[in-house]
CSV table of N, CA and C in Angstrom, one decimal:
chain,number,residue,atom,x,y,z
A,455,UNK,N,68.9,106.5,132.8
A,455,UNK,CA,67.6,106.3,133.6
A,455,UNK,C,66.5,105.8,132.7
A,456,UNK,N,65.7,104.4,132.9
A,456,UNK,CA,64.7,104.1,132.2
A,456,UNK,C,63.5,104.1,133.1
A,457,UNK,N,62.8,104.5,132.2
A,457,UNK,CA,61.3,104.7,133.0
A,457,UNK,C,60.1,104.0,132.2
A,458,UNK,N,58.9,103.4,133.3
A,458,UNK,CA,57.7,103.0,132.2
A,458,UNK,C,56.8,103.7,133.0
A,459,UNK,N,55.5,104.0,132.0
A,459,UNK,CA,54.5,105.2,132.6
A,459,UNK,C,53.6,104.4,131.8
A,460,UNK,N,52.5,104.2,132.9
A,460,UNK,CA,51.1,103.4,132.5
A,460,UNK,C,50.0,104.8,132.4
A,461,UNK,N,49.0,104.8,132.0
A,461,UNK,CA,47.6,105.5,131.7
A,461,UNK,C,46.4,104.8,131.3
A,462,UNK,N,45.5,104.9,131.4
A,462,UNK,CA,44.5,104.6,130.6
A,462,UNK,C,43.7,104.0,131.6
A,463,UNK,N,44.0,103.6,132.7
A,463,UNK,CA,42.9,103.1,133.7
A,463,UNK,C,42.2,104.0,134.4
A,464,UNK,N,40.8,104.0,135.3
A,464,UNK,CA,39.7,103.9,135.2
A,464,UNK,C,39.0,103.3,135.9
A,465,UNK,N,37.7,103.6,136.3
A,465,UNK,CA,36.2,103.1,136.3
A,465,UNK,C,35.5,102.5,135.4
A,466,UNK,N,34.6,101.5,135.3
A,466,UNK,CA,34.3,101.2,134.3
A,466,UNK,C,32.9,100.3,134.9
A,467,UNK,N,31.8,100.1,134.1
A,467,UNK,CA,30.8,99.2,134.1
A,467,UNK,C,31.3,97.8,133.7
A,468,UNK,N,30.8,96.6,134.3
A,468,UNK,CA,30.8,95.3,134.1
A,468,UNK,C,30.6,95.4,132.3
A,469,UNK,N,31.1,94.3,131.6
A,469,UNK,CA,31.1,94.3,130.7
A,469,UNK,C,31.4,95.3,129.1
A,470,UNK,N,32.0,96.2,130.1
A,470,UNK,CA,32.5,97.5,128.9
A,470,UNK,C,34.0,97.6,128.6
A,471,UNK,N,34.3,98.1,128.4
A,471,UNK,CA,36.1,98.0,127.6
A,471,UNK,C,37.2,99.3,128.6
A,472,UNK,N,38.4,98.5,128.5
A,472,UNK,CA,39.5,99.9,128.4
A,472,UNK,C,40.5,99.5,128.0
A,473,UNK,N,41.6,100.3,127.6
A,473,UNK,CA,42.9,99.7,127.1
A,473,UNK,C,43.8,100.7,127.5
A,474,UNK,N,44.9,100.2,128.0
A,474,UNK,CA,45.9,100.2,129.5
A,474,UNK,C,46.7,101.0,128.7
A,475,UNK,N,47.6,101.9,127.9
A,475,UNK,CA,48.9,101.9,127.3
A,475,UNK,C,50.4,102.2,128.7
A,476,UNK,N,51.6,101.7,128.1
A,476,UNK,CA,52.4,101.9,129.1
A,476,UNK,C,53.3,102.2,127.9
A,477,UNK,N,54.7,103.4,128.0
A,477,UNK,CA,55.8,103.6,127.2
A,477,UNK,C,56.7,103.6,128.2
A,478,UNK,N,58.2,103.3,127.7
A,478,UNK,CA,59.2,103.0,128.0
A,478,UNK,C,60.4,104.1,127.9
A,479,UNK,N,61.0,104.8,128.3
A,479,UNK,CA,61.6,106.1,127.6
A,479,UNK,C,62.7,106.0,128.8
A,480,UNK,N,63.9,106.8,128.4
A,480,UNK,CA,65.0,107.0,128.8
A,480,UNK,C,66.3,106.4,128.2
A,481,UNK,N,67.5,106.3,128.4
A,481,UNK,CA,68.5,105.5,128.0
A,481,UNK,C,68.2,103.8,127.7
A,482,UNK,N,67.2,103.7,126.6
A,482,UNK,CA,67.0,102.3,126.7
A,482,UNK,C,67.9,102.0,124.7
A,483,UNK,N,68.8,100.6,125.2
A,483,UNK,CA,69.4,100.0,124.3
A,483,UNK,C,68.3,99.4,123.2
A,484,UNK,N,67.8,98.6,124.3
A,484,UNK,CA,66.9,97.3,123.4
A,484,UNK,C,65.9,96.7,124.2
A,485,UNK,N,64.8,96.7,123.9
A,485,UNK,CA,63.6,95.6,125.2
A,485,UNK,C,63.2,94.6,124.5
A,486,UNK,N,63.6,93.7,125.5
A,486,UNK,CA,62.9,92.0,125.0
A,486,UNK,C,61.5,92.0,125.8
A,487,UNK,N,61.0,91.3,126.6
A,487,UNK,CA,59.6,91.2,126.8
A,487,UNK,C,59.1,92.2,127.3
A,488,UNK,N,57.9,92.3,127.6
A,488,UNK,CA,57.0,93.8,128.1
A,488,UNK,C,55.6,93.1,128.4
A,489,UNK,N,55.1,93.3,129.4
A,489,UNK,CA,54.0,92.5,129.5
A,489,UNK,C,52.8,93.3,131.2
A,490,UNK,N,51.8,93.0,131.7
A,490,UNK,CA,51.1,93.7,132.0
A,490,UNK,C,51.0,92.2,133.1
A,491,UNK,N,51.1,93.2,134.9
A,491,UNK,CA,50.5,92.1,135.6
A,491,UNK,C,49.6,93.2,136.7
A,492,UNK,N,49.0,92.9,137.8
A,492,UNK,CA,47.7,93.2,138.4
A,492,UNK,C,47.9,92.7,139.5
A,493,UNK,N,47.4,93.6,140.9
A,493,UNK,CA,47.2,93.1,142.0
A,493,UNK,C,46.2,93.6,142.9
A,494,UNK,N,45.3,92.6,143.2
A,494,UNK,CA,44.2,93.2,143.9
A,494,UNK,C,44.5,93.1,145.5
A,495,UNK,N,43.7,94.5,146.5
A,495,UNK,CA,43.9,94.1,147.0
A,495,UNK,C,44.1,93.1,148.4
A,496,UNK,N,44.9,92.6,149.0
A,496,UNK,CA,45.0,91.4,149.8
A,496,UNK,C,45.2,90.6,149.0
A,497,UNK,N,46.0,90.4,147.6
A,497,UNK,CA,45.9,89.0,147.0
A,497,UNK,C,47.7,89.5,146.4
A,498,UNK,N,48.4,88.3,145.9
A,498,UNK,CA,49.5,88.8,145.1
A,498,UNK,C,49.6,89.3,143.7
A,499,UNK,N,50.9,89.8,143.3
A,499,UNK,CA,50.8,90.4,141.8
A,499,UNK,C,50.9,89.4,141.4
A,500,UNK,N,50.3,89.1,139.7
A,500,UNK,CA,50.0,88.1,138.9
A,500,UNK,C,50.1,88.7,137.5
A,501,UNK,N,50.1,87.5,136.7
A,501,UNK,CA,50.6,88.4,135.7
A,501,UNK,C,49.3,88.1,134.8
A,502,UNK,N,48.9,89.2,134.3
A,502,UNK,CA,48.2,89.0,133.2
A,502,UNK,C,48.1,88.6,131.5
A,503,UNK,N,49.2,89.4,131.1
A,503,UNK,CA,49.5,89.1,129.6
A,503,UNK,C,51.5,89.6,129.6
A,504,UNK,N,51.6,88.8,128.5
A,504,UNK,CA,52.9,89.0,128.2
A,504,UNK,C,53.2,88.9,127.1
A,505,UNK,N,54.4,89.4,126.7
A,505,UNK,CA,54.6,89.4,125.0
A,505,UNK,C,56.1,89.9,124.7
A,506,UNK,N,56.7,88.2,124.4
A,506,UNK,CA,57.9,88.7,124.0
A,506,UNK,C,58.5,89.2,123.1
A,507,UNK,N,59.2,89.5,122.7
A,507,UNK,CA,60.0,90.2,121.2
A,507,UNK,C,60.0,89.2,120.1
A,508,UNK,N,60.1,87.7,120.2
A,508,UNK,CA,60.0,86.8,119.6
A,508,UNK,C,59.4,85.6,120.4
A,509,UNK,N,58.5,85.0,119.9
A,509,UNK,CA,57.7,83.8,120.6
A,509,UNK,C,56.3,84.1,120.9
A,510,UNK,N,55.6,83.1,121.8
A,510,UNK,CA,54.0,83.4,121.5
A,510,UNK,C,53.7,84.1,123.2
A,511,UNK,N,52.6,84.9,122.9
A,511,UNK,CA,52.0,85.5,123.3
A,511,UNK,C,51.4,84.6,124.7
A,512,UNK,N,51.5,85.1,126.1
A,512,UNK,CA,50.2,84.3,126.8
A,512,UNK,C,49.6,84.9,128.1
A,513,UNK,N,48.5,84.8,127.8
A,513,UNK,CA,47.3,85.6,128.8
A,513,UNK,C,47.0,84.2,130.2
A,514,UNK,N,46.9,85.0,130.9
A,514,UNK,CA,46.1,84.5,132.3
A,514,UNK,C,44.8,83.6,131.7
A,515,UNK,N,44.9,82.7,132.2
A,515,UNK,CA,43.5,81.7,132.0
A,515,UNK,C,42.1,82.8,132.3
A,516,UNK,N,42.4,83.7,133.2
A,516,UNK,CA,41.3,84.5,133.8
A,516,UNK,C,40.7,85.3,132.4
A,517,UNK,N,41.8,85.8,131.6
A,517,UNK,CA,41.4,87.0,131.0
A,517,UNK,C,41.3,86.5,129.5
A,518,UNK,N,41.9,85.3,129.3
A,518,UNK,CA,41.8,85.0,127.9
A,518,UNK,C,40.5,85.0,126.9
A,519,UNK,N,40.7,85.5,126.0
A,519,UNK,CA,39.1,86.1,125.4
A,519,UNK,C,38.6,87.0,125.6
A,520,UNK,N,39.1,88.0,126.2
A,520,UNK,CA,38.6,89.0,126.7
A,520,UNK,C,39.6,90.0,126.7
A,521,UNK,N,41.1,90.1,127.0
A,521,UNK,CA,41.9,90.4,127.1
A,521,UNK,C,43.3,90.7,125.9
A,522,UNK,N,43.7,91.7,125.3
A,522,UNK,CA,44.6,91.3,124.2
A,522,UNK,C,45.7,92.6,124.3
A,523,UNK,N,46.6,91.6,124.8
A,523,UNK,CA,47.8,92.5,124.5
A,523,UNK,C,48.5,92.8,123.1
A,524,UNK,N,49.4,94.2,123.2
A,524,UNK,CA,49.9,94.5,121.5
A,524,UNK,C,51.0,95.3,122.3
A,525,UNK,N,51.8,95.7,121.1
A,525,UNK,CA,53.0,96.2,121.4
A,525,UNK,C,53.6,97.1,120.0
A,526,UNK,N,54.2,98.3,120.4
A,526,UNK,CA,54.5,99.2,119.2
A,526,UNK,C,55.8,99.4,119.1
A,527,UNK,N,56.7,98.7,119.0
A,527,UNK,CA,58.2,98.7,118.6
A,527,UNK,C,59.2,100.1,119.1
A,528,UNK,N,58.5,100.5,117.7
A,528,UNK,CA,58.8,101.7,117.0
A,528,UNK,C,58.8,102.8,118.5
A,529,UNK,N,57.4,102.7,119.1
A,529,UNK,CA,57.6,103.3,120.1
A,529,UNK,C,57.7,103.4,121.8
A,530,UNK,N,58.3,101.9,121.6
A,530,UNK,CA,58.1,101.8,123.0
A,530,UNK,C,57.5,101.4,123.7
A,531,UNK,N,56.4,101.1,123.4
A,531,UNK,CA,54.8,101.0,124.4
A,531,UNK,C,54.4,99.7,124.0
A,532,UNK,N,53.4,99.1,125.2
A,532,UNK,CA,52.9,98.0,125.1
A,532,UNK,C,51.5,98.8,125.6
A,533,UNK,N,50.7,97.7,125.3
A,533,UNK,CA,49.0,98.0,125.6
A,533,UNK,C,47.6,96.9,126.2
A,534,UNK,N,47.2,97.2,126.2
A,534,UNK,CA,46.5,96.0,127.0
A,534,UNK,C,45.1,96.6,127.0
A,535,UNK,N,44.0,95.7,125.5
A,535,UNK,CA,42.7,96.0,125.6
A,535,UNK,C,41.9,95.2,126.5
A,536,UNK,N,41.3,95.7,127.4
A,536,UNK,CA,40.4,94.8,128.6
A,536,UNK,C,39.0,95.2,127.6
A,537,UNK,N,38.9,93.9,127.4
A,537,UNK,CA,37.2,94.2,126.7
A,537,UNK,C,36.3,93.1,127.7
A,538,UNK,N,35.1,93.5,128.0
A,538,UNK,CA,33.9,92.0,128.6
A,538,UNK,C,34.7,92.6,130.1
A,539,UNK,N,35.0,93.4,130.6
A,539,UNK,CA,35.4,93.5,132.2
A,539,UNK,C,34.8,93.1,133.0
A,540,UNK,N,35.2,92.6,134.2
A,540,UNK,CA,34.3,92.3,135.3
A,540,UNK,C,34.9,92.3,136.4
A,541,UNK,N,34.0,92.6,137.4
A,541,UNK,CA,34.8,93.1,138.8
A,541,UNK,C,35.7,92.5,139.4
A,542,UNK,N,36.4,91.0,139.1
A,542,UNK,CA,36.9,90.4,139.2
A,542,UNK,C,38.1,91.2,138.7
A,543,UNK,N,38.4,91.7,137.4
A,543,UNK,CA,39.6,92.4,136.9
A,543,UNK,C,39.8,93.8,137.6
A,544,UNK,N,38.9,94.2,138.8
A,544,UNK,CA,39.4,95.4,139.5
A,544,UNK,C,40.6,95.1,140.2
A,545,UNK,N,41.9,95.7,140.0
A,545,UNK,CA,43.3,95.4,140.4
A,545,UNK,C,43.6,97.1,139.9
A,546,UNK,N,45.4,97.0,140.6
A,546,UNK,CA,46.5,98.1,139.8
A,546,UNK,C,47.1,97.1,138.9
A,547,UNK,N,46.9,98.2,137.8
A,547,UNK,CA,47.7,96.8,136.6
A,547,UNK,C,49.2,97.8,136.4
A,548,UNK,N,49.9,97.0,136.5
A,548,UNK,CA,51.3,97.5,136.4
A,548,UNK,C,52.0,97.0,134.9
A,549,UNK,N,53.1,97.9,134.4
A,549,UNK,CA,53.4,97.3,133.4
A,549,UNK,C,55.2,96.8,134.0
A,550,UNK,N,55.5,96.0,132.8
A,550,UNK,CA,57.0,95.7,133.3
A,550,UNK,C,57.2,95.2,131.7
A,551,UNK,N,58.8,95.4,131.8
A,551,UNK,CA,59.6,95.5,130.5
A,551,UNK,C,61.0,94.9,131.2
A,552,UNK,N,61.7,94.1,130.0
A,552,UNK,CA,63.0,93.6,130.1
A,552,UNK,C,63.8,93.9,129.1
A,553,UNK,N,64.5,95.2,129.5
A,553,UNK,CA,65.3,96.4,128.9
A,553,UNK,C,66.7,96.2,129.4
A,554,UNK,N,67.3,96.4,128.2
A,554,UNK,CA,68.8,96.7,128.4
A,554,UNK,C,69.5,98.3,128.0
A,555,UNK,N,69.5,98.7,129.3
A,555,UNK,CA,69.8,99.9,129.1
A,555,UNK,C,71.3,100.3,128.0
A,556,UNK,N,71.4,101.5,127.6
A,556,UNK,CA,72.8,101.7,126.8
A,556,UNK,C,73.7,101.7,127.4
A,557,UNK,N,75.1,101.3,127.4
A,557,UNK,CA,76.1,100.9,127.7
A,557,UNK,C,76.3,99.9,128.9
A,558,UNK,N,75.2,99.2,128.7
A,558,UNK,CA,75.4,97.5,129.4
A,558,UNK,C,74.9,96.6,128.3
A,559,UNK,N,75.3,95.0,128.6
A,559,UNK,CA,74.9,94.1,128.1
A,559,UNK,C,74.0,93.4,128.5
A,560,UNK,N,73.8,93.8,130.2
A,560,UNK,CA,72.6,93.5,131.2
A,560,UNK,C,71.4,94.0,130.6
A,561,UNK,N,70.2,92.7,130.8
A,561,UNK,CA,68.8,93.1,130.4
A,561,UNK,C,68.3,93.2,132.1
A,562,UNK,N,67.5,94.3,132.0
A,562,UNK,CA,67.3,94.6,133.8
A,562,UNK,C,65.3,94.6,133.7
A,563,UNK,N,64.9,94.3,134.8
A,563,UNK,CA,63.6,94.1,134.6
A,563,UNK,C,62.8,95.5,135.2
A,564,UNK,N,62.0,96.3,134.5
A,564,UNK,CA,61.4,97.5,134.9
A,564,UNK,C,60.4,97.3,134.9
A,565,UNK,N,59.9,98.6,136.1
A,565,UNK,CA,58.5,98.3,136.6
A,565,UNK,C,57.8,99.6,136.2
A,566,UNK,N,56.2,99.8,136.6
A,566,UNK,CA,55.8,101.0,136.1
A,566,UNK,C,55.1,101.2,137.4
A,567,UNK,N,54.7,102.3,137.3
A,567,UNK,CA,54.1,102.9,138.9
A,567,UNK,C,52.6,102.5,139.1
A,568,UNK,N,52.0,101.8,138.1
A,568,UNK,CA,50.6,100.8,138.0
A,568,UNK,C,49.5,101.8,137.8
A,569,UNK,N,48.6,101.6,137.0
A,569,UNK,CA,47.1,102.1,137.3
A,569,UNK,C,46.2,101.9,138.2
A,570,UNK,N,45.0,102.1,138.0
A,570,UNK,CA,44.0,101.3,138.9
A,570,UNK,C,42.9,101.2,137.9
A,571,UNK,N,42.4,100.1,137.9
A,571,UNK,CA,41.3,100.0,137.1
A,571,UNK,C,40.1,99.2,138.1
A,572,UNK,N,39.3,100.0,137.8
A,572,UNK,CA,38.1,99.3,138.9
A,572,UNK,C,36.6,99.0,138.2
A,573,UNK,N,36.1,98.1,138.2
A,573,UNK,CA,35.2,97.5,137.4
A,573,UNK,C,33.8,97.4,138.4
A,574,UNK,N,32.8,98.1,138.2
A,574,UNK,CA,31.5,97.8,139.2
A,574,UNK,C,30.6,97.1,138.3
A,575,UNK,N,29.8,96.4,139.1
A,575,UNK,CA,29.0,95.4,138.6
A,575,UNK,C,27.3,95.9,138.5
Protein backbone atom coordinates (compact mmCIF):
# COMPACT_ATOMS: atom_id res chain seq x y z
CA UNK A 1 0.00 0.00 0.00
CA UNK A 2 1.48 3.48 -1.05
CA UNK A 3 0.27 6.60 0.33
CA UNK A 4 1.14 10.49 -0.09
CA UNK A 5 0.10 12.94 2.77
CA UNK A 6 0.23 16.69 1.98
CA UNK A 7 0.36 19.48 5.08
CA UNK A 8 1.38 22.76 5.34
CA UNK A 9 -1.54 24.59 3.73
CA UNK A 10 -3.49 27.45 5.09
CA UNK A 11 -4.68 30.96 5.14
CA UNK A 12 -2.57 33.36 4.25
CA UNK A 13 -2.30 37.26 3.33
CA UNK A 14 -1.57 38.41 -0.33
CA UNK A 15 1.91 38.54 -0.71
CA UNK A 16 3.22 36.30 2.26
CA UNK A 17 4.76 32.78 1.99
CA UNK A 18 3.89 28.94 2.64
CA UNK A 19 5.48 25.77 1.82
CA UNK A 20 3.34 22.67 0.97
CA UNK A 21 5.35 19.39 2.15
CA UNK A 22 3.93 15.98 0.87
CA UNK A 23 5.72 12.31 1.87
CA UNK A 24 5.40 9.16 0.26
CA UNK A 25 5.44 6.06 2.58
CA UNK A 26 4.36 2.50 2.26
CA UNK A 27 5.65 -0.38 0.02
CA UNK A 28 7.40 1.99 -2.29
CA UNK A 29 10.35 0.38 -4.67
CA UNK A 30 11.51 3.61 -6.43
CA UNK A 31 9.73 7.20 -7.41
CA UNK A 32 10.52 8.88 -10.63
CA UNK A 33 8.63 12.23 -10.79
CA UNK A 34 6.67 13.94 -7.79
CA UNK A 35 5.22 17.17 -8.53
CA UNK A 36 2.40 19.50 -7.05
CA UNK A 37 -0.99 20.40 -9.07
CA UNK A 38 -4.09 22.75 -7.78
CA UNK A 39 -7.63 23.08 -8.41
CA UNK A 40 -9.81 25.94 -7.79
CA UNK A 41 -13.04 25.79 -7.48
CA UNK A 42 -15.21 25.44 -10.84
CA UNK A 43 -11.95 25.35 -12.80
CA UNK A 44 -9.77 22.01 -13.70
CA UNK A 45 -6.69 20.43 -11.88
CA UNK A 46 -3.59 21.93 -13.32
CA UNK A 47 -0.43 21.37 -12.62
CA UNK A 48 1.74 23.55 -10.93
CA UNK A 49 5.38 22.41 -10.48
CA UNK A 50 7.02 19.22 -11.24
CA UNK A 51 10.24 17.61 -10.76
CA UNK A 52 11.63 14.61 -12.14
CA UNK A 53 14.26 12.27 -10.76
CA UNK A 54 16.43 13.32 -13.69
CA UNK A 55 15.74 16.31 -16.04
CA UNK A 56 14.63 19.94 -15.66
CA UNK A 57 12.39 21.19 -13.43
CA UNK A 58 8.96 23.25 -14.73
CA UNK A 59 6.55 25.53 -13.02
CA UNK A 60 3.20 26.96 -14.44
CA UNK A 61 3.78 30.17 -16.25
CA UNK A 62 1.35 31.45 -13.36
CA UNK A 63 3.67 30.75 -10.46
CA UNK A 64 7.14 31.01 -11.92
CA UNK A 65 9.17 33.37 -9.63
CA UNK A 66 7.33 33.01 -7.02
CA UNK A 67 6.97 29.37 -6.73
CA UNK A 68 9.87 26.64 -6.04
CA UNK A 69 9.61 23.23 -5.86
CA UNK A 70 12.43 20.75 -3.95
CA UNK A 71 12.55 17.23 -3.24
CA UNK A 72 14.26 15.07 -0.36
CA UNK A 73 15.20 11.69 -1.78
CA UNK A 74 16.39 10.26 1.16
CA UNK A 75 12.95 10.88 2.47
CA UNK A 76 10.36 10.72 0.31
CA UNK A 77 8.87 14.05 0.23
CA UNK A 78 8.59 16.76 -2.21
CA UNK A 79 7.78 20.46 -1.26
CA UNK A 80 6.55 23.42 -2.69
CA UNK A 81 7.53 27.04 -1.34
CA UNK A 82 4.68 29.51 -2.41
CA UNK A 83 6.32 32.80 -1.82
CA UNK A 84 4.60 36.55 -3.27
CA UNK A 85 0.89 34.62 -2.95
CA UNK A 86 -1.96 35.87 -4.34
CA UNK A 87 -5.53 35.13 -4.41
CA UNK A 88 -5.34 33.83 -7.58
CA UNK A 89 -3.12 30.77 -6.00
CA UNK A 90 -6.22 30.03 -3.63
CA UNK A 91 -6.80 26.23 -4.86
CA UNK A 92 -6.44 22.43 -3.07
CA UNK A 93 -2.92 21.73 -4.03
CA UNK A 94 -2.57 18.11 -4.38
CA UNK A 95 0.53 16.23 -4.56
CA UNK A 96 1.21 13.25 -7.07
CA UNK A 97 4.17 10.91 -7.39
CA UNK A 98 5.18 8.17 -10.07
CA UNK A 99 6.08 5.25 -7.85
CA UNK A 100 6.84 1.77 -8.46
CA UNK A 101 5.64 -0.14 -5.79
CA UNK A 102 7.80 -3.42 -4.53
CA UNK A 103 7.39 -6.43 -6.31
CA UNK A 104 6.21 -4.85 -9.66
CA UNK A 105 8.02 -3.32 -12.51
CA UNK A 106 4.92 -1.06 -13.02
CA UNK A 107 5.46 2.79 -12.21
CA UNK A 108 1.73 3.67 -10.98
CA UNK A 109 0.74 7.29 -10.58
CA UNK A 110 -0.27 8.45 -6.81
CA UNK A 111 -2.38 10.97 -5.62
CA UNK A 112 -2.49 12.78 -2.18
CA UNK A 113 -5.75 13.76 -0.45
CA UNK A 114 -4.80 17.80 -1.33
CA UNK A 115 -4.57 20.76 0.99
CA UNK A 116 -6.33 23.90 0.75
CA UNK A 117 -4.49 26.95 0.66
CA UNK A 118 -6.42 30.13 0.48
CA UNK A 119 -4.89 33.47 -0.13
CA UNK A 120 -7.03 36.87 0.86
CA UNK A 121 -6.14 39.96 -0.62
Amino acid sequence: QVQLVESGGGSVQAGGSLRLSCVASGSILSIDAMGWYRQAPGRQRESVAQMPTIGRTTYADSVKGRFTISRDNAKNMVYLQMNSVEPEDSAVYYCNAAIRPTGTIHVYSYWGQGTQVTVSS
